[in-house]
Amino acid sequence: MIGTKMRLWIFFALCLGFWPRGGEAADPEVLKPRVPAEQIEEARTWVNPFPSTHENIAKGKAIFHGKAFCVTCHGKDGKGLQNIPGLRGKLPRNFTDKSWQKVRADGELLWILKNGSPGTAMAPFIPLVLTEEEAWHVVLYVRSFEK
Ligand code: HEC
């Protein structure tokens, strides 16, 4: 999923203080749907069964920082590390980007957690790392970066 070499690079990037600039307008490339056209209609109908309560968001946060290691690429602040060597043009998503948040349905985010984003470092997490229930909690946490 993520090799030792990549982990090292991420570590160095962090040490050097290459933090991303946040809150910028999205690259139009980022707004293009990631779910294939023939599946997107269905994915958009999937509704998060868990309400966005403080408790559920906290559960998602624990997973994001813990066993799912989302934080390694998407950062503590959700802005996504922007200087990971080798990921040029396919960088981790900046979750604080409001225009990106707006164009994505919750179901599309769950689809990504099931399938990954093919051709990028974003791997599938369901079912190997996360159950679907856990993934929905992480989606609540991802949504909380919009605020
Ligand atoms: C190895 C680095 C890495 C890890 C770990 C990682 N991601 Fe990603 N993620 C990426 C990259 C790179 C992209 C951009 C993919 C693209 O542009 O299609 C991305 C994109 C996304 C997207 C946006 C897809 C879209 O529709 O635009 C979501 C949501 C997401 N990740 C959630 C997560 C969650 C939740 C976790 C932890 C369970 C996680 N990621 C772990 C690298 C990572």
PDB file of C-alpha atoms and ligand atoms in Angstrom:
ATOM      1  CA  MET A   1       0.000   0.000   0.000  1.00  0.00           C
ATOM      2  CA  ILE A   2       2.680   2.492   1.068  1.00  0.00           C
ATOM      3  CA  GLY A   3       6.326   1.521   0.864  1.00  0.00           C
ATOM      4  CA  THR A   4       9.113   2.215   3.305  1.00  0.00           C
ATOM      5  CA  LYS A   5      10.725   4.579   0.826  1.00  0.00           C
ATOM      6  CA  MET A   6       7.549   6.633   0.520  1.00  0.00           C
ATOM      7  CA  ARG A   7       7.186   6.760   4.306  1.00  0.00           C
ATOM      8  CA  LEU A   8      10.724   8.089   4.518  1.00  0.00           C
ATOM      9  CA  TRP A   9      10.011  10.788   1.967  1.00  0.00           C
ATOM     10  CA  ILE A  10       6.882  11.805   3.827  1.00  0.00           C
ATOM     11  CA  PHE A  11       8.887  11.962   7.023  1.00  0.00           C
ATOM     12  CA  PHE A  12      11.540  14.180   5.412  1.00  0.00           C
ATOM     13  CA  ALA A  13       8.910  16.435   3.882  1.00  0.00           C
ATOM     14  CA  LEU A  14       7.414  16.881   7.350  1.00  0.00           C
ATOM     15  CA  CYS A  15      10.793  17.568   8.939  1.00  0.00           C
ATOM     16  CA  LEU A  16      11.627  20.208   6.377  1.00  0.00           C
ATOM     17  CA  GLY A  17       8.412  21.980   7.145  1.00  0.00           C
ATOM     18  CA  PHE A  18       6.959  21.715   3.656  1.00  0.00           C
ATOM     19  CA  TRP A  19       3.487  22.515   4.782  1.00  0.00           C
ATOM     20  CA  PRO A  20       0.817  23.131   2.180  1.00  0.00           C
ATOM     21  CA  ARG A  21      -0.833  26.419   1.550  1.00  0.00           C
ATOM     22  CA  GLY A  22      -4.447  26.091   2.509  1.00  0.00           C
ATOM     23  CA  GLY A  23      -7.753  27.554   1.508  1.00  0.00           C
ATOM     24  CA  GLU A  24      -6.817  28.148  -2.103  1.00  0.00           C
ATOM     25  CA  ALA A  25      -9.272  27.764  -4.929  1.00  0.00           C
ATOM     26  CA  ALA A  26      -9.317  24.244  -6.237  1.00  0.00           C
ATOM     27  CA  ASP A  27      -7.396  23.175  -9.248  1.00  0.00           C
ATOM     28  CA  PRO A  28     -10.140  22.335 -11.816  1.00  0.00           C
ATOM     29  CA  GLU A  29      -8.463  18.930 -12.139  1.00  0.00           C
ATOM     30  CA  VAL A  30      -9.337  18.233  -8.498  1.00  0.00           C
ATOM     31  CA  LEU A  31     -13.039  18.942  -9.050  1.00  0.00           C
ATOM     32  CA  LYS A  32     -13.446  16.324 -11.777  1.00  0.00           C
ATOM     33  CA  PRO A  33     -15.353  13.297 -10.486  1.00  0.00           C
ATOM     34  CA  ARG A  34     -13.222  10.354  -9.401  1.00  0.00           C
ATOM     35  CA  VAL A  35     -16.043   7.815  -9.534  1.00  0.00           C
ATOM     36  CA  PRO A  36     -16.429   6.374 -13.057  1.00  0.00           C
ATOM     37  CA  ALA A  37     -19.413   7.730 -15.017  1.00  0.00           C
ATOM     38  CA  GLU A  38     -21.246   4.409 -15.029  1.00  0.00           C
ATOM     39  CA  GLN A  39     -21.143   4.155 -11.217  1.00  0.00           C
ATOM     40  CA  ILE A  40     -21.466   7.711 -10.055  1.00  0.00           C
ATOM     41  CA  GLU A  41     -25.258   7.925 -10.125  1.00  0.00           C
ATOM     42  CA  GLU A  42     -25.561   4.982  -7.770  1.00  0.00           C
ATOM     43  CA  ALA A  43     -22.709   6.114  -5.511  1.00  0.00           C
ATOM     44  CA  ARG A  44     -24.380   9.494  -5.068  1.00  0.00           C
ATOM     45  CA  THR A  45     -27.455   7.788  -3.576  1.00  0.00           C
ATOM     46  CA  TRP A  46     -25.449   6.263  -0.685  1.00  0.00           C
ATOM     47  CA  VAL A  47     -26.349   8.166   2.443  1.00  0.00           C
ATOM     48  CA  ASN A  48     -24.216   8.304   5.578  1.00  0.00           C
ATOM     49  CA  PRO A  49     -26.220   6.348   8.192  1.00  0.00           C
ATOM     50  CA  PHE A  50     -24.398   8.135  11.030  1.00  0.00           C
ATOM     51  CA  PRO A  51     -25.354  11.672  12.075  1.00  0.00           C
ATOM     52  CA  SER A  52     -22.640  14.304  12.240  1.00  0.00           C
ATOM     53  CA  THR A  53     -22.482  14.462  16.029  1.00  0.00           C
ATOM     54  CA  HIS A  54     -19.455  15.515  18.033  1.00  0.00           C
ATOM     55  CA  GLU A  55     -19.053  11.930  19.181  1.00  0.00           C
ATOM     56  CA  ASN A  56     -19.185  10.389  15.688  1.00  0.00           C
ATOM     57  CA  ILE A  57     -16.741  12.957  14.294  1.00  0.00           C
ATOM     58  CA  ALA A  58     -14.372  12.156  17.169  1.00  0.00           C
ATOM     59  CA  LYS A  59     -14.619   8.463  16.262  1.00  0.00           C
ATOM     60  CA  GLY A  60     -13.718   9.307  12.669  1.00  0.00           C
ATOM     61  CA  LYS A  61     -10.821  11.455  13.829  1.00  0.00           C
ATOM     62  CA  ALA A  62      -9.386   8.612  15.907  1.00  0.00           C
ATOM     63  CA  ILE A  63      -9.450   6.337  12.849  1.00  0.00           C
ATOM     64  CA  PHE A  64      -7.966   9.063  10.599  1.00  0.00           C
ATOM     65  CA  HIS A  65      -5.027   9.449  12.979  1.00  0.00           C
ATOM     66  CA  GLY A  66      -4.886   5.812  13.993  1.00  0.00           C
ATOM     67  CA  LYS A  67      -5.250   2.573  12.155  1.00  0.00           C
ATOM     68  CA  ALA A  68      -6.156   4.063   8.761  1.00  0.00           C
ATOM     69  CA  PHE A  69      -3.107   6.439   8.790  1.00  0.00           C
ATOM     70  CA  CYS A  70      -4.953   8.953   6.560  1.00  0.00           C
ATOM     71  CA  VAL A  71      -3.009  11.635   8.419  1.00  0.00           C
ATOM     72  CA  THR A  72       0.268  10.513   6.785  1.00  0.00           C
ATOM     73  CA  CYS A  73      -0.856  11.956   3.459  1.00  0.00           C
ATOM     74  CA  HIS A  74      -3.785  14.250   4.231  1.00  0.00           C
ATOM     75  CA  GLY A  75      -2.127  15.950   7.186  1.00  0.00           C
ATOM     76  CA  LYS A  76      -3.274  16.887  10.659  1.00  0.00           C
ATOM     77  CA  ASP A  77      -4.929  19.994   9.266  1.00  0.00           C
ATOM     78  CA  GLY A  78      -6.564  18.107   6.367  1.00  0.00           C
ATOM     79  CA  LYS A  79      -4.796  20.248   3.793  1.00  0.00           C
ATOM     80  CA  GLY A  80      -2.906  17.329   2.298  1.00  0.00           C
ATOM     81  CA  LEU A  81       0.869  17.251   2.058  1.00  0.00           C
ATOM     82  CA  GLN A  82       1.694  19.142  -1.110  1.00  0.00           C
ATOM     83  CA  ASN A  83       5.355  18.315  -1.461  1.00  0.00           C
ATOM     84  CA  ILE A  84       5.510  14.563  -1.503  1.00  0.00           C
ATOM     85  CA  PRO A  85       8.149  13.689  -4.091  1.00  0.00           C
ATOM     86  CA  GLY A  86       6.829  11.428  -6.805  1.00  0.00           C
ATOM     87  CA  LEU A  87       3.213  12.468  -6.347  1.00  0.00           C
ATOM     88  CA  ARG A  88       3.394  15.576  -8.485  1.00  0.00           C
ATOM     89  CA  GLY A  89       0.019  16.245 -10.079  1.00  0.00           C
ATOM     90  CA  LYS A  90      -1.584  13.498  -7.999  1.00  0.00           C
ATOM     91  CA  LEU A  91      -1.337  14.994  -4.559  1.00  0.00           C
ATOM     92  CA  PRO A  92      -3.421  14.079  -1.509  1.00  0.00           C
ATOM     93  CA  ARG A  93      -6.675  15.960  -1.435  1.00  0.00           C
ATOM     94  CA  ASN A  94      -6.952  19.206   0.537  1.00  0.00           C
ATOM     95  CA  PHE A  95     -10.095  18.666   2.610  1.00  0.00           C
ATOM     96  CA  THR A  96     -10.311  22.347   3.589  1.00  0.00           C
ATOM     97  CA  ASP A  97     -11.038  23.223  -0.049  1.00  0.00           C
ATOM     98  CA  LYS A  98     -14.664  24.329   0.048  1.00  0.00           C
ATOM     99  CA  SER A  99     -15.212  24.069  -3.696  1.00  0.00           C
ATOM    100  CA  TRP A 100     -14.066  20.450  -3.630  1.00  0.00           C
ATOM    101  CA  GLN A 101     -16.293  19.706  -0.619  1.00  0.00           C
ATOM    102  CA  LYS A 102     -19.237  21.181  -2.481  1.00  0.00           C
ATOM    103  CA  VAL A 103     -18.961  19.084  -5.632  1.00  0.00           C
ATOM    104  CA  ARG A 104     -18.615  15.725  -3.845  1.00  0.00           C
ATOM    105  CA  ALA A 105     -21.518  13.687  -2.461  1.00  0.00           C
ATOM    106  CA  ASP A 106     -20.871  11.594   0.667  1.00  0.00           C
ATOM    107  CA  GLY A 107     -21.388   8.459  -1.416  1.00  0.00           C
ATOM    108  CA  GLU A 108     -18.539   9.445  -3.732  1.00  0.00           C
ATOM    109  CA  LEU A 109     -16.210   9.680  -0.736  1.00  0.00           C
ATOM    110  CA  LEU A 110     -17.280   6.238   0.438  1.00  0.00           C
ATOM    111  CA  TRP A 111     -16.751   4.899  -3.100  1.00  0.00           C
ATOM    112  CA  ILE A 112     -13.152   6.182  -2.906  1.00  0.00           C
ATOM    113  CA  LEU A 113     -12.641   4.410   0.413  1.00  0.00           C
ATOM    114  CA  LYS A 114     -13.914   1.194  -1.180  1.00  0.00           C
ATOM    115  CA  ASN A 115     -12.057   1.475  -4.491  1.00  0.00           C
ATOM    116  CA  GLY A 116      -9.279   3.979  -4.011  1.00  0.00           C
ATOM    117  CA  SER A 117      -8.551   6.483  -6.756  1.00  0.00           C
ATOM    118  CA  PRO A 118      -6.998   4.341  -9.477  1.00  0.00           C
ATOM    119  CA  GLY A 119      -3.662   5.606 -10.756  1.00  0.00           C
ATOM    120  CA  THR A 120      -2.952   7.577  -7.573  1.00  0.00           C
ATOM    121  CA  ALA A 121      -1.529   6.890  -4.097  1.00  0.00           C
ATOM    122  CA  MET A 122      -5.089   6.832  -2.720  1.00  0.00           C
ATOM    123  CA  ALA A 123      -5.632   3.128  -1.997  1.00  0.00           C
ATOM    124  CA  PRO A 124      -8.822   1.248  -1.117  1.00  0.00           C
ATOM    125  CA  PHE A 125      -9.350   0.892   2.663  1.00  0.00           C
ATOM    126  CA  ILE A 126     -12.592  -1.138   2.784  1.00  0.00           C
ATOM    127  CA  PRO A 127     -12.613  -3.990   3.742  1.00  0.00           C
ATOM    128  CA  LEU A 128      -8.926  -4.597   4.583  1.00  0.00           C
ATOM    129  CA  VAL A 129      -8.352  -1.682   6.940  1.00  0.00           C
ATOM    130  CA  LEU A 130     -11.825  -0.320   7.622  1.00  0.00           C
ATOM    131  CA  THR A 131     -15.339  -1.664   7.902  1.00  0.00           C
ATOM    132  CA  GLU A 132     -17.981   0.318   6.038  1.00  0.00           C
ATOM    133  CA  GLU A 133     -19.272   1.670   9.373  1.00  0.00           C
ATOM    134  CA  GLU A 134     -15.813   2.936  10.327  1.00  0.00           C
ATOM    135  CA  ALA A 135     -15.388   4.471   6.874  1.00  0.00           C
ATOM    136  CA  TRP A 136     -18.636   6.442   7.259  1.00  0.00           C
ATOM    137  CA  HIS A 137     -17.258   7.859  10.535  1.00  0.00           C
ATOM    138  CA  VAL A 138     -14.069   8.921   8.739  1.00  0.00           C
ATOM    139  CA  VAL A 139     -16.228  10.586   6.070  1.00  0.00           C
ATOM    140  CA  LEU A 140     -17.859  12.652   8.858  1.00  0.00           C
ATOM    141  CA  TYR A 141     -14.381  13.724   9.970  1.00  0.00           C
ATOM    142  CA  VAL A 142     -13.329  14.575   6.388  1.00  0.00           C
ATOM    143  CA  ARG A 143     -16.466  16.734   6.105  1.00  0.00           C
ATOM    144  CA  SER A 144     -15.591  18.530   9.355  1.00  0.00           C
ATOM    145  CA  PHE A 145     -12.542  20.140   7.661  1.00  0.00           C
ATOM    146  CA  GLU A 146     -14.880  22.274   5.568  1.00  0.00           C
ATOM    147  CA  LYS A 147     -15.688  24.380   8.643  1.00  0.00           C
TER     148      LYS A 147
HETATM  149  C1  HEC B   1      -0.462   7.236   0.722  1.00  0.00           C
HETATM  150  C2  HEC B   1      -1.110   8.514   0.844  1.00  0.00           C
HETATM  151  C3  HEC B   1      -2.587   8.511   1.213  1.00  0.00           C
HETATM  152  C4  HEC B   1      -3.199   7.954   2.308  1.00  0.00           C
HETATM  153  C5  HEC B   1      -2.571   7.140   3.424  1.00  0.00           C
HETATM  154  C6  HEC B   1      -4.605   8.316   2.219  1.00  0.00           C
HETATM  155  N1  HEC B   1      -4.827   9.066   1.107  1.00  0.00           N
HETATM  156 FE1  HEC B   1      -6.592   9.853   0.513  1.00  0.00          FE
HETATM  157  N2  HEC B   1      -5.735  10.597  -1.141  1.00  0.00           N
HETATM  158  C7  HEC B   1      -4.400  10.480  -1.467  1.00  0.00           C
HETATM  159  C8  HEC B   1      -4.192  11.057  -2.783  1.00  0.00           C
HETATM  160  C9  HEC B   1      -2.862  11.124  -3.514  1.00  0.00           C
HETATM  161  C10 HEC B   1      -5.440  11.522  -3.217  1.00  0.00           C
HETATM  162  C11 HEC B   1      -5.762  12.212  -4.535  1.00  0.00           C
HETATM  163  C12 HEC B   1      -6.332  11.203  -5.497  1.00  0.00           C
HETATM  164  C13 HEC B   1      -6.905  11.829  -6.721  1.00  0.00           C
HETATM  165  O1  HEC B   1      -6.571  12.965  -7.050  1.00  0.00           O
HETATM  166  O2  HEC B   1      -7.731  11.160  -7.366  1.00  0.00           O
HETATM  167  C14 HEC B   1      -6.377  11.241  -2.168  1.00  0.00           C
HETATM  168  C15 HEC B   1      -7.712  11.544  -2.228  1.00  0.00           C
HETATM  169  C16 HEC B   1      -8.626  11.321  -1.228  1.00  0.00           C
HETATM  170  C17 HEC B   1     -10.013  11.714  -1.256  1.00  0.00           C
HETATM  171  C18 HEC B   1     -10.663  12.529  -2.352  1.00  0.00           C
HETATM  172  C19 HEC B   1     -11.158  11.759  -3.535  1.00  0.00           C
HETATM  173  C20 HEC B   1     -12.025  12.651  -4.386  1.00  0.00           C
HETATM  174  O3  HEC B   1     -13.170  12.275  -4.633  1.00  0.00           O
HETATM  175  O4  HEC B   1     -11.601  13.743  -4.777  1.00  0.00           O
HETATM  176  C21 HEC B   1     -10.573  11.313  -0.082  1.00  0.00           C
HETATM  177  C22 HEC B   1     -12.005  11.506   0.367  1.00  0.00           C
HETATM  178  C23 HEC B   1      -9.540  10.656   0.675  1.00  0.00           C
HETATM  179  N3  HEC B   1      -8.366  10.663  -0.044  1.00  0.00           N
HETATM  180  C24 HEC B   1      -9.715  10.134   1.933  1.00  0.00           C
HETATM  181  C25 HEC B   1      -8.741   9.422   2.619  1.00  0.00           C
HETATM  182  C26 HEC B   1      -8.973   8.780   3.896  1.00  0.00           C
HETATM  183  C27 HEC B   1     -10.264   8.888   4.676  1.00  0.00           C
HETATM  184  C28 HEC B   1      -7.829   8.125   4.209  1.00  0.00           C
HETATM  185  C29 HEC B   1      -7.611   7.203   5.399  1.00  0.00           C
HETATM  186  C30 HEC B   1      -8.593   6.127   5.503  1.00  0.00           C
HETATM  187  C31 HEC B   1      -6.862   8.389   3.162  1.00  0.00           C
HETATM  188  N4  HEC B   1      -7.458   9.177   2.215  1.00  0.00           N
HETATM  189  C32 HEC B   1      -5.558   7.936   3.142  1.00  0.00           C
HETATM  190  C33 HEC B   1      -3.417   9.907  -0.701  1.00  0.00           C
HETATM  191  C34 HEC B   1      -3.625   9.206   0.460  1.00  0.00           C
END
